[in-house]
Coordinates of C-alpha atoms in Angstrom, one line a residue:
Chain A
M1 CA 0.0 0.0 0.0
A2 CA 3.0 2.2 -0.5
T3 CA 3.0 5.1 -3.1
L4 CA 6.8 5.0 -3.6
T5 CA 7.6 4.1 -7.2
V6 CA 11.0 2.5 -7.9
P7 CA 12.2 1.8 -11.4
A8 CA 11.9 -1.8 -12.6
S9 CA 15.7 -1.8 -12.9
V10 CA 17.4 0.4 -10.4
P11 CA 20.7 1.9 -11.5
P12 CA 23.8 0.7 -9.7
V13 CA 24.5 2.5 -6.4
A14 CA 27.7 4.1 -7.9
E15 CA 25.7 5.6 -10.7
D16 CA 23.2 7.1 -8.3
C17 CA 26.0 8.6 -6.3
E18 CA 27.5 10.1 -9.4
Q19 CA 24.2 11.6 -10.4
L20 CA 23.7 13.2 -7.0
H21 CA 27.3 14.5 -7.0
K22 CA 26.6 16.0 -10.4
A23 CA 23.4 17.6 -9.1
F24 CA 25.5 19.5 -6.5
E25 CA 28.3 20.6 -8.9
G26 CA 28.8 24.0 -10.5
W27 CA 26.5 27.0 -10.2
G28 CA 23.1 26.2 -8.7
T29 CA 21.8 22.8 -7.8
N30 CA 19.9 20.4 -10.0
E31 CA 16.9 19.8 -7.7
K32 CA 15.1 17.7 -10.4
L33 CA 18.0 15.3 -10.5
I34 CA 18.1 15.0 -6.7
I35 CA 14.4 14.1 -6.8
S36 CA 14.6 11.8 -9.7
V37 CA 17.2 9.7 -7.8
L38 CA 16.2 9.8 -4.1
A39 CA 12.4 10.0 -4.4
H40 CA 12.4 6.7 -6.4
R41 CA 14.6 4.5 -4.2
D42 CA 13.5 2.3 -1.2
A43 CA 15.0 2.4 2.2
A44 CA 17.6 -0.2 1.5
H45 CA 18.7 1.6 -1.7
R46 CA 18.9 4.9 0.1
R47 CA 21.0 3.4 2.8
A48 CA 23.4 1.9 0.2
I49 CA 23.6 5.3 -1.5
R50 CA 24.4 7.1 1.7
R51 CA 27.2 4.6 2.5
A52 CA 28.7 4.6 -1.0
Y53 CA 28.5 8.4 -1.3
A54 CA 30.4 9.0 2.0
E55 CA 33.0 6.5 0.9
K56 CA 33.5 7.9 -2.5
Y57 CA 33.3 11.7 -1.8
G58 CA 34.5 11.8 1.8
K59 CA 31.4 13.7 2.8
E60 CA 28.1 12.5 4.3
L61 CA 25.3 12.7 1.7
L62 CA 23.0 14.4 4.1
R63 CA 25.6 17.1 4.8
A64 CA 26.1 17.6 1.1
L65 CA 22.4 17.9 0.6
G66 CA 22.2 20.4 3.5
D67 CA 24.8 22.6 1.8
E68 CA 23.0 22.7 -1.5
I69 CA 19.3 22.9 -0.7
H70 CA 17.3 24.7 1.9
G71 CA 14.0 25.3 3.7
K72 CA 11.0 23.0 3.3
F73 CA 12.6 21.2 0.3
E74 CA 15.7 20.4 2.3
R75 CA 13.6 19.1 5.2
A76 CA 11.5 16.9 2.9
V77 CA 14.5 15.5 1.1
I78 CA 16.5 14.8 4.3
L79 CA 13.6 13.3 6.3
W80 CA 12.8 11.1 3.3
T81 CA 16.4 10.0 2.8
L82 CA 16.9 8.9 6.4
D83 CA 16.4 5.3 7.4
P84 CA 12.9 4.9 8.9
A85 CA 14.2 4.2 12.4
E86 CA 16.6 7.2 12.2
R87 CA 13.9 9.4 10.8
D88 CA 11.6 8.5 13.7
A89 CA 14.5 9.2 16.1
V90 CA 14.9 12.7 14.6
L91 CA 11.2 13.5 14.6
A92 CA 10.9 12.3 18.2
S93 CA 13.8 14.3 19.4
E94 CA 12.6 17.5 17.8
E95 CA 9.1 17.1 19.3
A96 CA 10.4 16.1 22.7
K97 CA 12.7 19.1 22.9
K98 CA 10.1 21.6 21.7
W99 CA 7.2 19.8 23.1
H100 CA 3.8 21.4 22.9
P101 CA 0.4 19.7 23.6
G102 CA -0.6 19.6 19.9
G103 CA 2.5 17.6 18.9
R104 CA 1.6 14.3 17.2
A105 CA 5.0 12.8 16.1
L106 CA 5.5 11.0 19.4
V107 CA 2.1 9.5 19.3
E108 CA 2.5 8.3 15.7
I109 CA 5.9 6.8 16.4
A110 CA 4.6 5.0 19.5
C111 CA 1.3 3.8 18.0
A112 CA 1.4 3.8 14.2
R113 CA 4.6 1.6 14.1
T114 CA 5.0 -2.0 15.0
P115 CA 6.6 -2.7 18.5
A116 CA 9.8 -3.7 16.7
Q117 CA 9.9 -0.5 14.7
L118 CA 9.4 1.6 17.8
F119 CA 12.2 -0.3 19.4
A120 CA 14.4 0.3 16.3
A121 CA 13.7 4.0 16.7
R122 CA 14.8 3.9 20.3
Q123 CA 18.1 2.2 19.3
A124 CA 18.6 4.8 16.5
Y125 CA 17.9 7.5 19.2
H126 CA 20.8 6.1 21.3
D127 CA 23.2 6.1 18.3
R128 CA 22.3 9.6 17.2
F129 CA 21.7 11.5 20.4
K130 CA 23.6 9.6 23.1
R131 CA 20.6 9.6 25.3
S132 CA 17.4 7.6 25.4
L133 CA 14.1 8.6 23.8
E134 CA 12.1 8.2 27.1
E135 CA 14.8 10.2 28.9
D136 CA 14.2 13.2 26.7
V137 CA 10.5 12.9 26.8
A138 CA 10.5 12.6 30.6
A139 CA 12.9 15.6 30.9
H140 CA 10.9 18.0 28.6
V141 CA 7.2 17.0 28.8
T142 CA 5.3 17.8 32.0
G143 CA 2.1 17.1 33.9
D144 CA -0.5 14.7 32.6
F145 CA 1.2 14.6 29.2
R146 CA 4.3 13.2 30.7
K147 CA 2.3 10.5 32.6
L148 CA 0.9 9.5 29.2
L149 CA 3.8 9.9 26.8
V150 CA 6.7 8.4 28.8
P151 CA 5.0 5.0 29.0
L152 CA 3.7 5.3 25.5
V153 CA 7.2 5.6 24.0
S154 CA 8.7 3.1 26.4
A155 CA 6.3 0.3 25.7
Y156 CA 7.4 -2.8 23.9
R157 CA 3.9 -4.2 23.3
Y158 CA 3.2 -7.8 22.6
D159 CA 2.6 -8.0 18.9
G160 CA 0.6 -11.3 18.6
P161 CA -3.1 -11.8 17.7
E162 CA -4.2 -13.3 21.0
V163 CA -7.1 -11.6 22.7
N164 CA -8.5 -12.1 26.2
T165 CA -12.2 -11.2 25.7
S166 CA -13.2 -11.0 29.3
L167 CA -10.2 -8.7 29.9
A168 CA -11.4 -6.6 27.0
H169 CA -14.9 -6.4 28.6
S170 CA -13.6 -5.4 32.0
E171 CA -11.1 -2.9 30.7
A172 CA -13.7 -1.3 28.4
K173 CA -15.7 -0.8 31.6
I174 CA -12.8 0.8 33.4
L175 CA -12.3 3.2 30.4
H176 CA -15.9 4.1 30.4
E177 CA -16.2 4.8 34.1
N178 CA -13.2 7.1 34.0
I179 CA -14.3 8.9 30.8
H180 CA -17.8 9.3 32.4
K181 CA -16.1 10.9 35.5
K182 CA -13.9 13.0 33.2
A183 CA -10.9 11.4 34.8
Y184 CA -9.1 11.2 31.5
S185 CA -5.6 11.1 32.9
D186 CA -6.5 8.4 35.5
E187 CA -3.7 5.9 36.0
E188 CA -5.8 3.0 34.8
V189 CA -6.7 4.7 31.5
I190 CA -3.0 5.4 30.9
R191 CA -2.1 1.8 32.0
I192 CA -4.5 0.2 29.5
L193 CA -3.6 2.5 26.6
T194 CA 0.1 2.3 27.1
T195 CA 0.7 -1.4 27.8
R196 CA -1.9 -3.6 26.1
S197 CA -1.2 -5.1 22.7
K198 CA -2.8 -3.6 19.6
A199 CA -5.1 -6.7 19.2
Q200 CA -6.2 -6.5 22.8
L201 CA -6.9 -2.8 22.5
L202 CA -9.0 -3.2 19.4
A203 CA -11.0 -5.9 21.2
T204 CA -11.4 -3.5 24.2
F205 CA -12.6 -0.6 21.9
N206 CA -15.1 -3.0 20.3
S207 CA -16.4 -4.1 23.6
Y208 CA -16.7 -0.5 24.7
K209 CA -19.0 0.2 21.7
D210 CA -21.0 -3.0 22.3
Q211 CA -21.5 -2.2 26.0
F212 CA -22.1 1.5 25.9
D213 CA -23.5 2.1 22.4
H214 CA -20.9 4.8 21.5
P215 CA -17.5 4.5 20.0
I216 CA -14.9 5.4 22.7
N217 CA -13.6 8.3 20.6
K218 CA -17.1 9.9 20.5
D219 CA -17.1 9.9 24.3
L220 CA -13.7 11.5 24.2
K221 CA -15.0 14.5 22.3
A222 CA -16.5 16.2 25.4
D223 CA -14.3 19.2 25.0
P224 CA -12.9 19.6 21.4
K225 CA -10.3 22.2 22.6
D226 CA -8.8 20.0 25.3
E227 CA -5.5 18.9 23.9
F228 CA -5.1 16.0 26.3
L229 CA -8.4 14.5 25.0
A230 CA -7.2 15.1 21.4
T231 CA -4.0 13.2 22.2
L232 CA -6.0 10.2 23.6
R233 CA -8.1 10.2 20.5
A234 CA -5.0 10.3 18.3
I235 CA -3.6 7.3 20.1
I236 CA -6.8 5.4 19.7
R237 CA -7.1 6.3 16.0
C238 CA -3.5 5.3 15.3
F239 CA -4.4 1.9 16.5
I240 CA -7.9 1.5 15.0
C241 CA -7.5 3.2 11.6
P242 CA -4.1 4.7 10.9
D243 CA -5.0 5.6 7.3
R244 CA -8.0 7.7 8.4
Y245 CA -5.9 9.2 11.2
F246 CA -3.2 10.3 8.7
E247 CA -5.9 11.5 6.3
K248 CA -7.2 13.8 8.9
V249 CA -3.8 15.2 9.8
L250 CA -3.3 16.0 6.1
R251 CA -6.8 17.5 5.7
L252 CA -6.2 19.9 8.6
A253 CA -2.7 20.7 7.5
L254 CA -3.7 21.5 3.9
G255 CA -7.2 23.0 4.3
G256 CA -8.1 26.4 5.5
M257 CA -5.8 29.3 6.2
G258 CA -2.1 28.6 5.7
T259 CA -0.5 25.2 5.3
D260 CA 1.2 23.2 8.1
E261 CA 4.2 22.0 6.1
D262 CA 5.7 20.2 9.0
D263 CA 2.7 17.9 9.2
V264 CA 2.5 17.5 5.5
T265 CA 6.2 16.6 5.2
R266 CA 6.1 14.3 8.2
V267 CA 3.1 12.3 7.1
I268 CA 4.3 11.9 3.4
A269 CA 7.9 11.0 4.4
T270 CA 6.9 8.5 7.0
R271 CA 4.0 6.8 5.1
A272 CA 5.2 6.8 1.4
E273 CA 6.8 3.4 1.9
V274 CA 4.0 2.1 4.2
D275 CA 0.4 2.9 3.5
L276 CA 0.2 6.3 1.7
K277 CA -2.0 4.7 -1.0
L278 CA -4.6 3.9 1.6
I279 CA -4.3 7.4 3.0
K280 CA -4.8 8.8 -0.5
E281 CA -7.9 6.7 -1.0
A282 CA -9.3 7.9 2.4
Y283 CA -8.5 11.5 1.4
Q284 CA -10.2 11.2 -2.0
K285 CA -13.3 9.7 -0.3
R286 CA -13.5 12.2 2.5
N287 CA -12.7 15.4 0.4
S288 CA -13.8 14.4 -3.1
V289 CA -10.5 15.7 -4.4
P290 CA -7.3 13.8 -5.0
L291 CA -4.6 14.3 -2.3
E292 CA -2.1 15.1 -5.1
R293 CA -4.2 18.0 -6.2
A294 CA -4.6 19.4 -2.7
V295 CA -0.9 19.2 -2.1
A296 CA -0.1 20.8 -5.5
K297 CA -2.5 23.7 -4.6
D298 CA -0.8 24.4 -1.3
T299 CA 2.9 24.0 -2.2
T300 CA 5.3 25.2 -4.8
R301 CA 8.4 24.4 -6.8
D302 CA 10.9 21.8 -5.6
Y303 CA 9.0 21.2 -2.4
E304 CA 5.9 20.5 -4.4
D305 CA 7.8 18.2 -6.8
I306 CA 9.3 15.9 -4.1
L307 CA 6.0 15.6 -2.3
L308 CA 4.2 14.7 -5.6
A309 CA 7.0 12.2 -6.5
L310 CA 6.6 10.5 -3.1
L311 CA 2.8 10.5 -3.5
G312 CA 3.4 8.5 -6.7
A313 CA 1.9 11.2 -9.0
E314 CA 2.5 10.3 -12.7
Chain B
M1 CA 34.4 -12.9 37.1
A2 CA 32.2 -16.0 36.6
T3 CA 32.4 -19.0 38.9
L4 CA 31.0 -21.4 36.3
T5 CA 33.6 -24.1 35.5
V6 CA 33.5 -25.7 32.0
P7 CA 35.8 -28.6 31.1
A8 CA 38.7 -27.7 28.9
S9 CA 37.3 -30.0 26.2
V10 CA 33.5 -30.0 26.4
P11 CA 32.0 -33.4 25.2
P12 CA 30.0 -33.3 22.0
V13 CA 26.4 -32.2 22.4
A14 CA 25.1 -35.6 21.4
E15 CA 27.1 -37.2 24.2
D16 CA 25.7 -34.7 26.8
C17 CA 22.2 -35.5 25.7
E18 CA 22.8 -39.2 26.1
Q19 CA 24.2 -38.7 29.5
L20 CA 21.2 -36.8 30.6
H21 CA 18.9 -39.3 29.1
K22 CA 20.7 -42.0 30.9
A23 CA 20.4 -40.1 34.2
F24 CA 16.6 -40.2 33.7
E25 CA 16.3 -43.9 32.9
G26 CA 15.4 -46.8 35.1
W27 CA 14.5 -46.7 38.7
G28 CA 15.4 -43.4 40.4
T29 CA 17.3 -40.5 38.9
N30 CA 21.0 -40.0 38.7
E31 CA 21.1 -36.4 40.1
K32 CA 24.9 -36.4 40.2
L33 CA 25.1 -37.1 36.5
I34 CA 22.6 -34.2 35.8
I35 CA 24.7 -31.8 37.8
S36 CA 28.0 -33.1 36.3
V37 CA 26.7 -32.2 32.8
L38 CA 24.4 -29.1 33.2
A39 CA 26.3 -27.3 35.9
H40 CA 29.4 -27.3 33.8
R41 CA 28.2 -25.9 30.5
D42 CA 27.8 -22.3 29.5
A43 CA 24.7 -20.7 28.1
A44 CA 25.5 -21.5 24.5
H45 CA 26.2 -25.2 25.3
R46 CA 23.0 -25.5 27.4
R47 CA 21.0 -24.0 24.5
A48 CA 22.6 -26.5 22.1
I49 CA 21.8 -29.4 24.5
R50 CA 18.2 -28.4 24.9
R51 CA 17.7 -28.2 21.1
A52 CA 19.5 -31.5 20.4
Y53 CA 17.7 -33.3 23.3
A54 CA 14.3 -32.2 22.0
E55 CA 15.1 -33.3 18.5
K56 CA 16.6 -36.7 19.6
Y57 CA 14.1 -37.7 22.2
G58 CA 11.0 -35.8 21.1
K59 CA 10.6 -34.2 24.6
E60 CA 11.7 -30.9 25.9
L61 CA 14.7 -31.3 28.2
L62 CA 13.1 -29.0 30.8
R63 CA 10.0 -31.2 30.8
A64 CA 12.0 -34.3 31.2
L65 CA 13.9 -32.7 34.1
G66 CA 10.6 -31.7 35.7
D67 CA 9.3 -35.3 35.5
E68 CA 12.4 -36.6 37.2
I69 CA 13.4 -34.1 39.9
H70 CA 11.5 -32.0 42.3
G71 CA 11.4 -29.1 44.8
K72 CA 14.3 -26.8 45.4
F73 CA 16.7 -29.0 43.3
E74 CA 14.3 -28.9 40.3
R75 CA 14.0 -25.2 40.6
A76 CA 17.7 -24.6 40.7
V77 CA 18.4 -27.0 37.8
I78 CA 15.7 -25.5 35.6
L79 CA 16.5 -21.9 36.3
W80 CA 20.1 -22.5 35.7
T81 CA 19.5 -24.4 32.4
L82 CA 17.3 -21.7 30.9
D83 CA 18.9 -19.1 28.7
P84 CA 19.7 -15.9 30.6
A85 CA 17.0 -13.8 28.9
E86 CA 14.4 -16.6 29.3
R87 CA 15.3 -17.1 32.9
D88 CA 14.8 -13.4 33.5
A89 CA 11.5 -13.5 31.8
V90 CA 10.4 -16.4 34.1
L91 CA 11.6 -14.7 37.3
A92 CA 10.0 -11.4 36.3
S93 CA 6.7 -13.1 35.5
E94 CA 6.6 -14.9 38.8
E95 CA 7.4 -11.8 40.7
A96 CA 4.9 -9.6 38.8
K97 CA 2.1 -12.0 39.3
K98 CA 2.7 -12.6 43.0
W99 CA 4.0 -9.2 43.6
H100 CA 4.9 -8.1 47.2
P101 CA 6.9 -5.1 48.3
G102 CA 9.9 -7.1 49.3
G103 CA 10.4 -8.6 45.8
R104 CA 13.8 -7.9 44.2
A105 CA 13.8 -9.9 41.0
L106 CA 12.3 -7.0 38.9
V107 CA 14.7 -4.5 40.3
E108 CA 17.7 -6.8 39.6
I109 CA 16.5 -7.6 36.0
A110 CA 16.0 -3.9 35.3
C111 CA 19.1 -2.5 37.0
A112 CA 21.7 -5.3 37.3
R113 CA 21.6 -6.2 33.6
T114 CA 22.8 -4.2 30.6
P115 CA 20.0 -2.3 28.7
A116 CA 20.4 -4.8 25.8
Q117 CA 20.0 -7.8 28.3
L118 CA 16.8 -6.2 29.8
F119 CA 15.4 -5.8 26.3
A120 CA 16.3 -9.4 25.5
A121 CA 14.3 -10.4 28.6
R122 CA 11.4 -8.4 27.4
Q123 CA 11.5 -10.2 24.0
A124 CA 11.7 -13.6 25.8
Y125 CA 8.7 -12.5 27.8
H126 CA 6.7 -12.0 24.6
D127 CA 7.7 -15.4 23.3
R128 CA 6.9 -17.3 26.4
F129 CA 3.9 -15.5 27.9
K130 CA 2.3 -13.8 24.9
R131 CA 2.1 -10.6 26.9
S132 CA 4.6 -7.8 27.6
L133 CA 6.6 -7.6 30.8
E134 CA 5.5 -4.0 31.5
E135 CA 1.9 -5.0 30.9
D136 CA 2.0 -7.6 33.7
V137 CA 3.9 -5.4 36.1
A138 CA 1.3 -2.6 35.4
A139 CA -1.6 -4.9 35.9
H140 CA -0.4 -6.5 39.1
V141 CA 1.6 -3.9 41.0
T142 CA -0.2 -1.0 42.6
G143 CA 0.4 2.4 44.1
D144 CA 3.8 4.0 44.4
F145 CA 5.5 0.7 43.5
R146 CA 3.7 0.7 40.2
K147 CA 4.8 4.3 39.4
L148 CA 8.4 3.1 40.0
L149 CA 8.5 -0.4 38.6
V150 CA 6.7 0.1 35.3
P151 CA 9.1 2.7 34.0
L152 CA 12.0 0.8 35.6
V153 CA 11.3 -2.4 33.5
S154 CA 10.3 -0.4 30.4
A155 CA 13.4 1.6 30.2
Y156 CA 15.9 1.2 27.4
R157 CA 18.7 3.3 28.9
Y158 CA 21.5 4.8 27.0
D159 CA 24.5 2.6 27.6
G160 CA 27.4 4.9 26.7
P161 CA 30.0 6.5 29.0
E162 CA 29.1 10.1 28.3
V163 CA 28.2 12.2 31.4
N164 CA 26.7 15.6 31.7
T165 CA 28.2 16.9 34.9
S166 CA 26.0 20.0 35.3
L167 CA 23.0 17.8 34.9
A168 CA 24.4 15.4 37.5
H169 CA 24.8 18.4 39.9
S170 CA 21.3 19.7 39.4
E171 CA 19.6 16.3 39.5
A172 CA 21.6 15.4 42.7
K173 CA 19.9 18.6 44.1
I174 CA 16.5 17.4 43.0
L175 CA 17.0 14.0 44.6
H176 CA 18.3 15.6 47.9
E177 CA 15.4 18.1 48.1
N178 CA 12.8 15.3 47.7
I179 CA 14.6 13.0 50.1
H180 CA 14.8 15.8 52.6
K181 CA 11.0 16.4 52.3
K182 CA 10.5 12.6 52.5
A183 CA 8.8 12.9 49.0
Y184 CA 10.4 9.5 48.1
S185 CA 7.9 8.7 45.4
D186 CA 8.0 12.1 43.8
E187 CA 7.7 12.1 40.0
E188 CA 11.1 13.7 39.6
V189 CA 12.9 11.1 41.8
I190 CA 11.3 8.3 39.7
R191 CA 12.1 10.1 36.4
I192 CA 15.7 10.4 37.3
L193 CA 16.2 6.8 38.6
T194 CA 14.2 5.2 35.7
T195 CA 15.5 7.1 32.7
R196 CA 19.1 8.2 33.1
S197 CA 22.0 6.1 31.9
K198 CA 24.1 4.1 34.4
A199 CA 27.1 6.4 33.8
Q200 CA 24.9 9.5 34.3
L201 CA 23.4 8.1 37.5
L202 CA 26.8 7.2 39.0
A203 CA 27.9 10.8 38.4
T204 CA 24.7 12.1 40.0
F205 CA 25.2 9.9 43.1
N206 CA 28.8 11.1 43.4
S207 CA 27.7 14.7 43.1
Y208 CA 25.1 14.0 45.8
K209 CA 27.8 12.8 48.1
D210 CA 30.0 15.8 47.3
Q211 CA 27.3 18.4 47.7
F212 CA 25.6 17.0 50.8
D213 CA 28.3 15.0 52.6
H214 CA 26.3 11.8 52.8
P215 CA 26.0 9.0 50.3
I216 CA 22.4 9.0 48.9
N217 CA 21.7 5.6 50.3
K218 CA 22.4 6.7 53.8
D219 CA 19.8 9.4 53.5
L220 CA 17.4 6.8 52.2
K221 CA 17.7 4.8 55.5
A222 CA 15.3 7.1 57.4
D223 CA 12.9 4.3 58.0
P224 CA 14.5 0.8 57.7
K225 CA 11.1 -0.9 57.6
D226 CA 9.7 1.2 54.7
E227 CA 9.8 -1.2 51.7
F228 CA 9.6 1.6 49.2
L229 CA 12.8 3.1 50.6
A230 CA 14.4 -0.3 50.6
T231 CA 13.5 -0.7 46.9
L232 CA 15.0 2.7 46.0
R233 CA 18.2 1.6 47.8
A234 CA 18.2 -1.7 46.0
I235 CA 18.0 0.1 42.6
I236 CA 20.8 2.4 43.5
R237 CA 23.0 -0.4 44.8
C238 CA 22.4 -2.5 41.7
F239 CA 23.9 0.4 39.7
I240 CA 26.7 1.4 42.1
C241 CA 28.0 -2.0 43.4
P242 CA 26.1 -5.0 42.1
D243 CA 28.5 -7.5 43.8
R244 CA 27.9 -6.0 47.2
Y245 CA 24.2 -5.7 46.5
F246 CA 24.1 -9.5 45.8
E247 CA 26.4 -10.3 48.7
K248 CA 23.8 -8.7 51.0
V249 CA 20.9 -10.6 49.4
L250 CA 22.8 -13.8 50.1
R251 CA 23.8 -12.8 53.6
L252 CA 20.2 -12.1 54.6
A253 CA 18.9 -15.2 52.8
L254 CA 21.5 -17.5 54.5
G255 CA 22.0 -16.0 57.9
G256 CA 19.6 -16.1 60.8
M257 CA 16.5 -18.2 61.2
G258 CA 15.5 -20.2 58.1
T259 CA 17.0 -20.0 54.7
D260 CA 15.4 -18.1 51.8
E261 CA 16.0 -20.6 49.1
D262 CA 14.3 -18.5 46.4
D263 CA 16.8 -15.7 46.9
V264 CA 19.8 -18.1 47.1
T265 CA 18.8 -20.0 44.0
R266 CA 18.0 -16.8 42.0
V267 CA 21.3 -15.0 42.9
I268 CA 23.4 -18.1 42.2
A269 CA 21.7 -19.0 38.9
T270 CA 21.7 -15.5 37.6
R271 CA 25.2 -14.5 38.6
A272 CA 27.3 -17.8 38.2
E273 CA 28.1 -16.8 34.6
V274 CA 28.5 -13.1 35.3
D275 CA 30.2 -11.9 38.6
L276 CA 29.7 -14.6 41.2
K277 CA 33.4 -14.6 41.9
L278 CA 33.2 -10.9 43.0
I279 CA 30.2 -11.7 45.1
K280 CA 32.0 -14.5 46.8
E281 CA 34.9 -12.2 47.5
A282 CA 32.6 -9.6 48.9
Y283 CA 30.9 -12.3 51.0
Q284 CA 34.2 -13.6 52.4
K285 CA 35.3 -10.1 53.3
R286 CA 32.0 -9.1 55.0
N287 CA 31.4 -12.3 56.8
S288 CA 34.8 -13.8 57.3
V289 CA 33.5 -17.1 56.0
P290 CA 33.6 -18.5 52.5
L291 CA 30.2 -18.3 50.7
E292 CA 30.5 -22.0 49.8
R293 CA 30.6 -22.9 53.5
A294 CA 27.6 -20.8 54.3
V295 CA 25.6 -22.3 51.5
A296 CA 26.7 -25.9 52.5
K297 CA 25.6 -25.2 56.1
D298 CA 22.1 -24.1 55.1
T299 CA 21.3 -26.6 52.3
T300 CA 21.3 -30.3 51.8
R301 CA 21.7 -33.1 49.2
D302 CA 21.3 -32.5 45.5
Y303 CA 20.2 -28.9 46.0
E304 CA 23.4 -28.2 47.9
D305 CA 25.4 -30.1 45.3
I306 CA 24.2 -28.0 42.3
L307 CA 24.7 -24.7 44.2
L308 CA 28.2 -25.6 45.2
A309 CA 28.9 -26.7 41.6
L310 CA 27.7 -23.4 40.3
L311 CA 29.8 -21.6 43.0
G312 CA 32.8 -23.2 41.5
A313 CA 33.6 -25.3 44.6
E314 CA 36.4 -27.8 44.1

């Protein structure tokens, strides 16, 4: 369900490196060439290109890119070129350090990845920042958000399909009681959402709907301006329907006044190799307009070009 | 610094399997033979023996052992034979499910292992129990202990030598202020102890001593009967001086009225391949009696024999 398009026969790594080097040479930069190489290579290819480039030219590819390109385009190219685990580490570190209640990167990394991918991001965090992810989250985030986000990013959830239905029933009750009392940051709510497996949580949310006639997320809409509630809903949606969750992030980032380029870049760079096709379908269905057209309307030049390339536009 | 003794030339795995099978045959069990094989093989050998035994005889070695031997001897043989990560998963699960404030297995697994070893135990926990370690700890432990133990077992601490000395200074102050106010379960105390790297924590404890003239653990002795304080001290000692920490566990388990076989078995099985030699030295120094003699005095028969074999007794 990826949108990434890779040529049927990918050129040798050495040739890709030469093309990139050529794009950096002389007056100006050949942005089209950069896009034509990097935006059409999968994670393993990009990793091989980075390794070979550094060996051949004695300079990290990401540093060379940073010297040549700038702004939103630079950010999109660099985030995309990074290995998925490293990219998650970078996004998580940025959000932890400048944390604000509307941030969604930590929630996405904790809940819209597999447990093994979240752990890989934590390993990449050590390598890159010489600290742990949960250490930075705990040091920068405060209050109820800290109580929620530290266990969320520290979890190594069980990833199997097994479900305990009576547990789902009783924990749906616990969630309902606390939501009813507006005790949204209750320890038990946080315990359930941050430790149970995805399969178990889906069973719990289904049981919630069966027992109480509402989807849990509807009951969490009591105050649309409460960012803690919005974070709980984001967690739940990342488990239940990641494609529709990401569709909404894009819809809000693109629609209305101004464009939230950080959100657009993050979602497209992190999902192009995963499920961006599903997100595009959800977007088209919800907005009656293709996602590519909405992106093209709100962005320009090289930044627009790389996003469209990653979206698989013809 | 292990006490495990492995013969210079280890017999082929097939021969070890035959010896074990022979030990189980006929009337009675040849416990000496079981000990002579398993108590003198390292983790990689034991893993190979378990795999080959199951293939050759169509029965798991641990199950065969469980059918033949019983009680304290069985527990020591089985815990020892398990892979270190699997053994930690078993010990952690037992303690989480029958949790009581004096339990130390979770603290030891979280703080007296490397971050990679703790993570391996969490993976083994998934494989064996189809749940996550933190999920079971969060579901069974309550109150302040839950606030402490869930992040403790969920951490994937940075493992490098880098230290931020000004951070050590300021966090030593935070610890001191909270200890002074008797706010032992304060969020900040828990954050520091459960997220900082071992190197960073050692620097913080040193800075504490420098700034306030007492070792932190002395200040945590305000109420010797308070089990939460005792747990905090155990965490700190597992980081500062694991050999002396384990010496004390053995001293309390062996000395006085009755023997705590669970503690004795756990410490010997988990440390024989790690640092039991250092623990023996600490024991001799502190008690003026060799650890082997203290163990021999408090235990009997096959159980005594396997403990002494693991202690490296001649």
